[in-house]
XYZ file of C-alpha atoms in Angstrom:
152
model
C 83.512 92.344 104.154
C 83.073 91.280 107.557
C 85.208 88.473 109.495
C 83.918 85.201 108.308
C 82.699 86.079 104.588
C 83.124 83.761 102.063
C 83.723 84.019 98.366
C 81.894 82.898 95.506
C 83.399 79.418 95.874
C 82.316 79.308 99.618
C 85.970 79.608 100.784
C 86.471 81.750 103.675
C 88.164 85.096 103.015
C 91.144 86.195 105.276
C 90.838 88.964 107.339
C 93.274 91.143 109.109
C 92.429 91.182 113.027
C 94.588 93.705 114.895
C 97.519 93.066 112.557
C 99.780 95.798 111.403
C 101.846 97.199 108.187
C 105.118 98.504 108.869
C 106.618 101.016 106.422
C 110.110 102.053 107.145
C 110.903 105.264 105.759
C 114.589 106.292 104.688
C 114.963 108.016 108.306
C 114.055 104.556 109.785
C 110.959 105.737 111.331
C 108.176 103.052 111.151
C 104.544 103.793 110.156
C 102.071 101.373 111.860
C 98.694 100.782 110.733
C 95.988 98.625 111.986
C 92.616 97.194 110.769
C 90.307 94.523 110.602
C 89.550 94.724 106.855
C 89.895 92.000 104.321
C 93.423 90.959 102.914
C 91.884 91.409 99.562
C 89.365 93.247 97.192
C 85.983 91.567 95.969
C 86.447 89.990 92.823
C 86.143 92.016 89.902
C 86.984 95.182 91.549
C 89.835 97.257 91.101
C 92.148 98.827 94.041
C 92.833 102.209 92.133
C 96.459 101.129 92.644
C 99.262 100.146 89.905
C 102.700 98.573 89.895
C 104.921 99.781 87.189
C 107.919 98.028 86.024
C 110.957 100.109 84.692
C 114.413 99.066 83.618
C 117.436 101.142 84.028
C 121.020 100.864 83.250
C 122.689 101.295 86.564
C 122.486 101.957 90.429
C 122.947 105.738 89.997
C 120.191 105.961 87.444
C 117.730 103.843 89.522
C 118.630 105.984 92.631
C 118.189 109.350 90.777
C 114.878 107.978 89.084
C 113.201 106.542 92.187
C 113.968 109.490 94.283
C 112.385 111.725 91.507
C 109.530 109.535 91.233
C 108.765 109.524 95.074
C 109.734 113.157 95.388
C 107.222 114.171 92.431
C 104.675 111.994 94.371
C 104.176 109.935 91.043
C 105.343 106.691 93.191
C 104.654 106.200 97.011
C 107.511 103.729 96.900
C 109.957 102.309 94.700
C 111.694 99.062 94.874
C 115.084 98.764 93.509
C 115.904 95.252 92.228
C 119.452 94.399 91.063
C 120.352 91.498 88.993
C 118.083 91.768 86.114
C 119.652 90.664 82.686
C 117.437 91.700 79.729
C 117.924 90.083 76.393
C 116.009 92.045 73.708
C 116.353 92.988 69.946
C 117.182 96.847 69.273
C 117.857 98.413 65.786
C 117.716 95.072 64.233
C 120.642 93.360 66.564
C 120.054 91.163 69.661
C 121.376 92.767 72.894
C 121.835 91.319 76.438
C 122.376 93.955 79.079
C 122.705 93.662 82.865
C 119.978 96.225 84.422
C 118.082 96.988 87.730
C 114.266 96.772 87.710
C 112.310 99.638 89.429
C 108.948 98.311 90.827
C 106.738 101.304 91.359
C 103.685 101.542 93.197
C 101.479 104.284 92.393
C 97.651 105.261 91.776
C 96.252 103.876 88.545
C 95.468 107.388 87.197
C 98.791 108.518 87.407
C 100.466 105.811 85.090
C 100.254 108.216 82.082
C 102.021 110.719 83.665
C 104.390 108.597 85.282
C 104.986 107.215 81.766
C 105.858 110.822 80.450
C 107.914 111.690 83.438
C 110.086 108.583 83.046
C 110.277 109.458 79.393
C 112.011 112.969 80.361
C 114.171 111.784 82.854
C 115.470 108.212 81.731
C 118.562 107.730 79.738
C 117.253 105.284 77.322
C 115.765 106.454 73.873
C 112.671 103.945 74.883
C 112.528 103.012 78.244
C 110.733 100.025 79.476
C 107.547 101.430 81.548
C 105.028 98.549 81.985
C 102.090 99.180 84.313
C 99.390 96.904 85.504
C 96.312 97.006 87.921
C 96.603 95.847 91.320
C 93.631 93.529 91.822
C 93.950 92.659 95.478
C 96.457 93.680 98.494
C 96.690 94.676 101.987
C 93.938 97.555 102.173
C 96.138 99.465 104.680
C 98.947 99.232 102.068
C 96.812 100.458 99.234
C 95.536 103.197 101.283
C 98.963 104.579 102.045
C 99.843 104.465 98.325
C 96.652 106.758 97.746
C 97.572 109.008 100.637
C 101.070 109.035 99.541
C 100.893 109.904 95.752
C 99.720 113.095 94.147
C 95.898 113.524 93.406
C 95.411 113.155 89.789
């Protein structure tokens, strides 16, 4: 969409003009991307990118799984979010555990492979793997996710 475009409600759609996105790699290098594209995709269109949520029992497991997902190109980026408390029923008993949450960005076409990979590398018998499509986002970031992950 061109700058000044409006949505179905007549509201202006925000655009990025000369803005940039920085992605800091583990080595501390910055990747800077610039564009004049819109901040969101058109209503009803998918972006081809999904976010998956995975809980893990501790920081060691989080680091191992996050690293394996990125190295295998099943994930472009994994955020490790500490301090999650999960309450759930397991084998007829209510359980309460402190966990970490992995927020994984990947191509939508890779979510099945990602789920299988997690099942094979996760310490839980039934790991939580929940994925949902991203309907809008900074186009440069979404492109980076697609470029960084494996072809389906």
